[in-house]
XYZ file of C-alpha atoms in Angstrom:
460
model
C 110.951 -60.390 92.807
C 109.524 -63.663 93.110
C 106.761 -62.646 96.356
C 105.511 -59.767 93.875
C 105.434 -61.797 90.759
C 102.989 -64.077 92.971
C 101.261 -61.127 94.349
C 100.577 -60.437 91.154
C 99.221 -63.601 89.565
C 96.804 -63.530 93.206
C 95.593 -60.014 91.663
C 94.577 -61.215 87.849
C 93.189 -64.439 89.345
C 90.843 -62.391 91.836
C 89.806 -59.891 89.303
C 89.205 -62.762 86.751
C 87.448 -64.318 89.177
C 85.497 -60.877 89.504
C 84.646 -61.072 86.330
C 83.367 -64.272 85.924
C 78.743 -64.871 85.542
C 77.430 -65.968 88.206
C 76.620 -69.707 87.839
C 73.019 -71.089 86.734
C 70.766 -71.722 89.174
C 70.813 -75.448 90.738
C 67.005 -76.056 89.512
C 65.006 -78.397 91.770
C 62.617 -80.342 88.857
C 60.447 -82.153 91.099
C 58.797 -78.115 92.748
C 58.021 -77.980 89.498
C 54.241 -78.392 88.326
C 54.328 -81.828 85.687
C 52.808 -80.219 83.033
C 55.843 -77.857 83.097
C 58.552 -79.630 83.886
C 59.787 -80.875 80.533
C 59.509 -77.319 79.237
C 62.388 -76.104 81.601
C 64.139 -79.670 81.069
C 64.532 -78.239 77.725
C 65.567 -75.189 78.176
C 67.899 -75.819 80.971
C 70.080 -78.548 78.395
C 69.880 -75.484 75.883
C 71.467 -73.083 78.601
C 74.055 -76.018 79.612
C 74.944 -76.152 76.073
C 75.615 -72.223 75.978
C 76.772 -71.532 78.740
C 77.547 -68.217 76.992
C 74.943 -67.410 74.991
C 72.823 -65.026 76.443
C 70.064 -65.734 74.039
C 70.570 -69.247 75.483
C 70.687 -68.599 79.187
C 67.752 -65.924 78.928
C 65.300 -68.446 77.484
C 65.925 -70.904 80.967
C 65.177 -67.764 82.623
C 62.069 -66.695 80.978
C 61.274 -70.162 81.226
C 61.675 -70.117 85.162
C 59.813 -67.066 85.393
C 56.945 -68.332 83.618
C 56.299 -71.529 85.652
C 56.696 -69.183 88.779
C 60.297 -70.300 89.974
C 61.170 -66.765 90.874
C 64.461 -67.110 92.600
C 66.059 -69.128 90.599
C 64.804 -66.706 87.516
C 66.208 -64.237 89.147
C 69.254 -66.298 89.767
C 69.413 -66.824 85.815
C 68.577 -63.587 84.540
C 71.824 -62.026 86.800
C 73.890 -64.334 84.327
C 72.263 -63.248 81.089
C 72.789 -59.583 82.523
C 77.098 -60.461 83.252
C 76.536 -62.034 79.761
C 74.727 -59.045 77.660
C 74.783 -56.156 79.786
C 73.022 -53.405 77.291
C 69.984 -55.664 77.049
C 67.513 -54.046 78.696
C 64.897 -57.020 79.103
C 67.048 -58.993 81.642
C 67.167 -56.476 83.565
C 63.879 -55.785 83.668
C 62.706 -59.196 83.879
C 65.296 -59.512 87.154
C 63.191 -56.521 88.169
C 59.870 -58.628 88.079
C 61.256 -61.649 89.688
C 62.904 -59.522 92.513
C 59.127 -57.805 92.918
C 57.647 -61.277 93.040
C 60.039 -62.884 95.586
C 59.273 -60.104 97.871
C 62.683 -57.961 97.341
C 61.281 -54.898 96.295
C 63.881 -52.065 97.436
C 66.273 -54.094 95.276
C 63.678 -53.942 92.695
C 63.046 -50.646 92.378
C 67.170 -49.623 92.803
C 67.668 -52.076 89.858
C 64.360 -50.288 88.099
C 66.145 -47.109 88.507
C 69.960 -48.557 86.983
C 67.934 -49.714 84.162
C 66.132 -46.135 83.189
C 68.687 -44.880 80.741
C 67.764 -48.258 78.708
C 63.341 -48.123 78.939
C 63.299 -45.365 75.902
C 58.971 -45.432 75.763
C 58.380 -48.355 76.790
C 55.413 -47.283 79.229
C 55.052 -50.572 81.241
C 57.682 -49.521 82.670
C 57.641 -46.861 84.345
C 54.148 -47.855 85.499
C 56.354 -50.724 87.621
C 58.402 -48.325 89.078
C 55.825 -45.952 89.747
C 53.751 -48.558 91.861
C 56.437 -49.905 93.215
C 58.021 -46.113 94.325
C 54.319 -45.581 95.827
C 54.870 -48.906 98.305
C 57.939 -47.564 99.462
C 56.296 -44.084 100.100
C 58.309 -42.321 97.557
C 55.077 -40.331 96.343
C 56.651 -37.742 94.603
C 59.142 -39.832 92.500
C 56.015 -42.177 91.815
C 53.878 -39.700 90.771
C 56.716 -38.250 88.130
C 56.544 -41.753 86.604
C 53.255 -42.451 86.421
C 52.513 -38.645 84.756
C 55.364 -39.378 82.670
C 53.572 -42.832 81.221
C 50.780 -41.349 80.906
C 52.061 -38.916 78.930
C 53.832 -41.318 76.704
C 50.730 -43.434 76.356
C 47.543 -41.395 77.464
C 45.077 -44.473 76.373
C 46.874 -46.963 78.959
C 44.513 -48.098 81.264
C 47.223 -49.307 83.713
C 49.217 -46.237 84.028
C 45.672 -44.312 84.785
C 44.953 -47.076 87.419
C 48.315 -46.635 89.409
C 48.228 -42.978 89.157
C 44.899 -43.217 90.450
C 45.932 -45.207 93.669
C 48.912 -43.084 94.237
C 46.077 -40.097 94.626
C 43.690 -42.177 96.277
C 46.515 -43.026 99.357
C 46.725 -39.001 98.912
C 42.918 -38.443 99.638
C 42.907 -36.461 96.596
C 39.735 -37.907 95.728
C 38.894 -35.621 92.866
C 41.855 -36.521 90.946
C 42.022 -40.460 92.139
C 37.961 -40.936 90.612
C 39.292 -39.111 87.126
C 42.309 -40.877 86.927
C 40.266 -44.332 87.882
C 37.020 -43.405 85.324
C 39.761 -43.396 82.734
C 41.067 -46.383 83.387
C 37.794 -48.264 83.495
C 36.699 -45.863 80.246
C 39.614 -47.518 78.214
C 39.237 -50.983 79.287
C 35.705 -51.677 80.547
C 37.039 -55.448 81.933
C 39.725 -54.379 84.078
C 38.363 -55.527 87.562
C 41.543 -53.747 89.490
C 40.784 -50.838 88.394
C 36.618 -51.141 89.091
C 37.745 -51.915 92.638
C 39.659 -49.700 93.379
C 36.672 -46.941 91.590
C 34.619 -48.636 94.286
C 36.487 -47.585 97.129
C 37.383 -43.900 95.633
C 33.317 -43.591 94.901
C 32.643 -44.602 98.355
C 34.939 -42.411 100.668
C 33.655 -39.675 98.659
C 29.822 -40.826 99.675
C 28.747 -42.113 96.615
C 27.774 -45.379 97.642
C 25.397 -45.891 94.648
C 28.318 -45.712 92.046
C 29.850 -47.711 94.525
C 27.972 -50.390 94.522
C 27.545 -50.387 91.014
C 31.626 -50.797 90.688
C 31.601 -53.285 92.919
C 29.032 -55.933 91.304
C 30.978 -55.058 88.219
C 34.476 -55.920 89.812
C 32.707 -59.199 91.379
C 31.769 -60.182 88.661
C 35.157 -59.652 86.147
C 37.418 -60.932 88.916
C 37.089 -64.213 87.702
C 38.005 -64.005 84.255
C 40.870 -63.653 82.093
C 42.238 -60.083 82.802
C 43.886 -57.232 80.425
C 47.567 -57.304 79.942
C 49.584 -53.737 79.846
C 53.164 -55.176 79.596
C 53.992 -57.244 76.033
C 57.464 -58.384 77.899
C 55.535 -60.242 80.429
C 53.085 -61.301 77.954
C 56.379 -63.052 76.108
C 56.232 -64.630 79.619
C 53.506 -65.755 79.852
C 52.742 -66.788 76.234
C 55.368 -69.703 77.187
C 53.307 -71.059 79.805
C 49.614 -70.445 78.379
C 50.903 -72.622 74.914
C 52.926 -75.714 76.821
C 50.164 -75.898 79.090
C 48.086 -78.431 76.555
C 51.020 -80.039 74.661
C 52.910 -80.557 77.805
C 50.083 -82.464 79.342
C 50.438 -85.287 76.697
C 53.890 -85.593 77.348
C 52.613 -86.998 80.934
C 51.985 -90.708 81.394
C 48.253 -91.553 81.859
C 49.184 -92.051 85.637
C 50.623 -88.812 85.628
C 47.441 -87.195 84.217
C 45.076 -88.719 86.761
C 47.329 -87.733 89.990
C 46.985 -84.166 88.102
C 43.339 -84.460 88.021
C 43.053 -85.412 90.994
C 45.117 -82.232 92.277
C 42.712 -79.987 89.929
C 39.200 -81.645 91.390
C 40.475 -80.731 94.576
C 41.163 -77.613 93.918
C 37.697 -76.917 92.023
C 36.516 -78.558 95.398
C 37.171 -75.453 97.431
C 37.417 -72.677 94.546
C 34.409 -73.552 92.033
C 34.783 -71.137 89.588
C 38.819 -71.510 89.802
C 39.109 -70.749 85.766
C 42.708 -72.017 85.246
C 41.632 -75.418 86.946
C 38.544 -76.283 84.344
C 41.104 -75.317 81.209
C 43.793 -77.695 82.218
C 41.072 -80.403 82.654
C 39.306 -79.766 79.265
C 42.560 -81.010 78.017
C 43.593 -83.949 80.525
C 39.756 -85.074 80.542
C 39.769 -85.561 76.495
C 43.495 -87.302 76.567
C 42.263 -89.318 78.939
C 39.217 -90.757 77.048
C 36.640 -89.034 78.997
C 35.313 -86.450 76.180
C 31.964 -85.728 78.072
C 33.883 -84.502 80.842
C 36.493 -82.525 78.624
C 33.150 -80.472 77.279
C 31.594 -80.315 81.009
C 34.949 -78.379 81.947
C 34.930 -75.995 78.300
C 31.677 -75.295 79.145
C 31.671 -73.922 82.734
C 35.285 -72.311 81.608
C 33.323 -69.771 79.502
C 30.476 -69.736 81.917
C 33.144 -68.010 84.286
C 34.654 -66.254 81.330
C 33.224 -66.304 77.677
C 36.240 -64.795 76.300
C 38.584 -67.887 78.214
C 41.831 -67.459 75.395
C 43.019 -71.144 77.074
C 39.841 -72.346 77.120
C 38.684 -71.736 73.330
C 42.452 -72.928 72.695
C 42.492 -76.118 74.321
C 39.086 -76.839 73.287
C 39.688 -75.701 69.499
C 42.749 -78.518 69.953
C 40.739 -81.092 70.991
C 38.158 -80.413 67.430
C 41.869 -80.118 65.315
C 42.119 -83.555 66.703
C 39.128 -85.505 65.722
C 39.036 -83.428 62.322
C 36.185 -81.069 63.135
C 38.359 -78.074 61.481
C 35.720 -75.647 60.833
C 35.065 -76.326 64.701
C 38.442 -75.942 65.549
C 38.994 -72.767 63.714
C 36.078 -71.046 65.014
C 37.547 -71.977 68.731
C 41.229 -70.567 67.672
C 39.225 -67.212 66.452
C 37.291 -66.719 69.409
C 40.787 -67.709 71.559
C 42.885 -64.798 69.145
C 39.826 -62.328 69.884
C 40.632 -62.725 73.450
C 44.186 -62.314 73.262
C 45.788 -61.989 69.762
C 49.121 -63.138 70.957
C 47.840 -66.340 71.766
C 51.409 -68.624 70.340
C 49.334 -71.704 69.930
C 45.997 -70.505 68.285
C 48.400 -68.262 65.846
C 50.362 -71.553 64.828
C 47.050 -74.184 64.749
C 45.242 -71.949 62.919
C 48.025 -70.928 60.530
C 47.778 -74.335 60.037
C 44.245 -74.749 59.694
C 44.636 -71.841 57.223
C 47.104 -73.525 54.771
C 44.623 -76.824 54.780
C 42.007 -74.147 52.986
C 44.791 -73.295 50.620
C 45.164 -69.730 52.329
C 49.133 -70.073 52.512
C 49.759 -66.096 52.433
C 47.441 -65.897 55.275
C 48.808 -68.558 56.871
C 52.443 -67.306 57.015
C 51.460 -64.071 58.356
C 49.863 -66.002 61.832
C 53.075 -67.854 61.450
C 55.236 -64.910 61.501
C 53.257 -63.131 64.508
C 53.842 -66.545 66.481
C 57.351 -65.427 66.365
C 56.753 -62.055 67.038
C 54.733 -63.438 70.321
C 57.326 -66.206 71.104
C 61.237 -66.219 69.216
C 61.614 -69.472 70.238
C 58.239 -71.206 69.183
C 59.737 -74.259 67.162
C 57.169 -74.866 65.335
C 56.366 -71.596 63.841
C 59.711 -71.741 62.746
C 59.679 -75.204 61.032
C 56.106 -73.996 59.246
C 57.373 -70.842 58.206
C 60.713 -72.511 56.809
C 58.487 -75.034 54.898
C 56.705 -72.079 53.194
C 59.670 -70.495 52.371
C 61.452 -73.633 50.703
C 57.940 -73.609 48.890
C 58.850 -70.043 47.375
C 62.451 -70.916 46.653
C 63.726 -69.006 49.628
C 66.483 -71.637 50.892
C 68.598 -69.355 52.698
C 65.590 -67.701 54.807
C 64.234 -71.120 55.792
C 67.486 -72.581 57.053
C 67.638 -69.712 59.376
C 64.388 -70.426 60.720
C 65.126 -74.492 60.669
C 68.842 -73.588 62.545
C 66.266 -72.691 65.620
C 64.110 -75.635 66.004
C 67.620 -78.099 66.175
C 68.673 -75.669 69.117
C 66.600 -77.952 71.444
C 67.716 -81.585 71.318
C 64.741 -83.832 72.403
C 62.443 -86.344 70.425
C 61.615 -83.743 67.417
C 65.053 -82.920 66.675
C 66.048 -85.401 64.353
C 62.973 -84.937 61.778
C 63.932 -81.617 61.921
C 67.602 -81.959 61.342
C 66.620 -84.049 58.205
C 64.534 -80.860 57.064
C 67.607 -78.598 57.583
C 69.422 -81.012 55.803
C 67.252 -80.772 52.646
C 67.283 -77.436 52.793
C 71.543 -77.375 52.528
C 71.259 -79.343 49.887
C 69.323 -77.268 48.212
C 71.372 -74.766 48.920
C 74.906 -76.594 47.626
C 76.151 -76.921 51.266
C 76.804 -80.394 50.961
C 78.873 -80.781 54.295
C 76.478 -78.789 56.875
C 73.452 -81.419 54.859
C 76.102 -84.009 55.827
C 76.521 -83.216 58.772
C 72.982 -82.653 59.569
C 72.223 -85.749 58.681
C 74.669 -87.645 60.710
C 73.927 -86.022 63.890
C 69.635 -87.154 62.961
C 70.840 -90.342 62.686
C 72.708 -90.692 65.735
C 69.788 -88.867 67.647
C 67.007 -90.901 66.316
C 68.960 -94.415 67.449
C 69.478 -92.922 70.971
C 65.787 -92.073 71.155
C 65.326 -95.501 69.724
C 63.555 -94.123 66.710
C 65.114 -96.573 64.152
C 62.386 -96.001 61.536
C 63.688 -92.049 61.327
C 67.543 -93.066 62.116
C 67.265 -94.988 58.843
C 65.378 -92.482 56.958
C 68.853 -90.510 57.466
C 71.052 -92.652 56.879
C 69.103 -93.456 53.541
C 69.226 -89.998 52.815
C 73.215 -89.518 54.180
C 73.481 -92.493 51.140
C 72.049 -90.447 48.329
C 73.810 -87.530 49.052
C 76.257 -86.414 46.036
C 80.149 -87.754 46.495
């Protein structure tokens, strides 16, 4: 009785062992670019903290995935997956990091396990279409591919895969339709120019040719279309840390970057992503001149630059040019109207010219870019305590104090106020102890007593 009492226990131990997420990925900081690094600092206390939260563990993930730590985003996103299984993101953005760590079969088998879950979401099935065609599944790529275009018949990227498929095909006819559509919808899309080029010239027309390739030649070098809004979440959290993080460096830290980025431009001139990261470290710096040298051959490369109008519109916020500024943000949103930061700066921008209603819609569309933008949330919850709406800002104030670094305590105090307004005296409380005891670990003793003041006049 005893040996299969035992055996038993062995069996619920090994299936709740089964059961258990896998573990978060043991994150090396220092491979990790120093503009960058504090960004997934933050997020990785957030997914210690909720361990459980899928909401919490996904963010690390995205995080990883957007400073190009692939494996251990992959690693990650398996644990938001155990977490929240019907959510089809994680699995799709496991997908992508599988694809870009070179384990493509898994990919596409994971792809395929997801399908049920993709609805219309064409992006999709443009993925697995390409990535069907690399394994030489032609016929199961080419039912994807028809099917987003069908879905979405003005999306450039679908016609651009389905062209390849028929170019590898030699079905020339179809491959130069399918590509003259693509470049038809989206007249900047170099991949799909080059690979008109090559379709034009097996079929002997070298002048078109040609033509496509100058064009490609000269678009490969600036900012190209996105087709997938889930990556562009991605990337929208490495395009707006990119500036801010860079002041979080010491000025040491800023010149070895420099350094890293002149070297680069040394070999790759017209390297686009190298002369926006210095228009930024240049000004912080103290070197303006410079910062203006590096805007200006960023649009040279590409006039419509989203990180380069950004960073530059930043740098005019800064010294108080803001009609300067705001014309930089525009030209940055023109580019790419999910741009997180330009939506916030020049919400903000917008609320200086009194244009609050205006203002809270760029706020709101930050959000819709980036959930987890902090301070969209904290500028949307300070217009909505403006219009009496207490309950809807402390939602949007219960996000920013997620994170727990320097800005945290000025924003618990905000929360706080909000409570009180609200006749939750303990959570206000509450909120206000844990600012307090924040602020004096930081060694911010001019906020830590701002709390406690306000802890002091709270009713008894």
């Amino acid at each position: 009785m005893r040996i299969r009492t035992a055996a038993m226990v062995i069996e619920v131990c090994l299936r709740l062992s089964a059961a258990e997420p896998p573990a978060l990925p043991e994150i090396d900081l220092s491979s990790i670019q120093a503009p960058y690094r504090k960004l997934v600092e933050q997020a990785l206390a957030q997914a210690q903290t909720g361990m459980n939260d899928a909401d919490a563990v996904s963010e690390l993930c995205n995080t990883l995935l957007a400073v190009n730590q692939a494996e251990d985003a992959a690693s990650c996103y398996r644990r938001a997956r155990a977490l929240d299984s019907g959510e089809f993101r994680w699995g799709y953005y496991l997908a992508v990091a599988l694809e870009q760590v070179g384990r493509r079969p898994e990919a596409v088998e994971l792809l395929l396990e997801i399908k049920s879950a993709a609805g219309s979401y064409a992006p999709y099935y443009v993925r697995l279409g390409d990535l069907l065609r690399e394994q030489g599944r032609t016929k199961e790529s080419e039912t994807e591919l028809d099917r987003a275009v069908e879905m979405q018949p003005d999306f450039a990227s679908a016609h651009l895969a389905l062209g390849k498929l028929q170019s590898e095909q030699e079905r020339w006819t179809d491959a130069i339709s399918s590509l003259e559509k693509a470049v038809a919808l989206d007249t900047n899309y170099a991949a799909a120019r080059y690979a008109l080029g090559l379709a034009y010239r097996k079929t002997g027309e070298t002048e078109k040719a040609k033509l496509a390739f100058e064009r490609y030649q000269r678009l490969k070098q600036t900012e190209q279309p996105s087709f997938d809004p889930l990556m562009d979440a991605i990337s929208a959290l490495r395009s707006e840390s990119g500036l801010d993080d860079t002041r979080a460096l010491t000025p040491d830290q800023k010149r070895v970057f420099v350094e890293e980025l002149e070297r680069s431009l040394a070999v790759h001139p017209e390297l686009l992503s190298a002369h926006v990261n210095l228009i930024a470290l240049y000004f912080q710096l103290g070197d303006p001149a410079k910062a203006k040298q590096h805007y200006d051959k960023a649009i040279s490369i590409d006039p419509k630059s989203a990180g380069a109008h950004y960073n530059w519109g930043s740098i005019e916020m800064t010294k108080g040019n803001y009609a300067a500024a705001e014309k930089a943000y525009a030209l940055a949103l023109e580019s790419y109207p999910r741009h997180v930061g330009a939506l916030v700066r020049s919400g903000l921008l917008l609320e200086k010219r009194g244009l609050g209603d205006e203002a809270e819609q760029r706020y709101r569309a930050a959000l819709e870019a980036n959930p987890m933008q902090r301070q969209a949330h904290y500028l949307l919850a300070r217009r909505l305590v403006g219009e009496g709406d207490f309950a809807g800002a402390a939602q949007h104030l219960e996000e920013t104090v997620r994170i727990e670094d320097e800005l945290t305590p000025r924003y618990l105090r905000a929360l706080a106020s909000t409570y009180l307004r609200m006749g939750r005296l303990e959570q206000a409380r509450s909120s206000l102890e844990q600012a307090e005891q924040q602020a004096r670990t930081l060694g911010h003793e001019d906020v830590a007593s701002a709390a406690r003041a306000d802890m002091e006049r709270l009713p008894q």
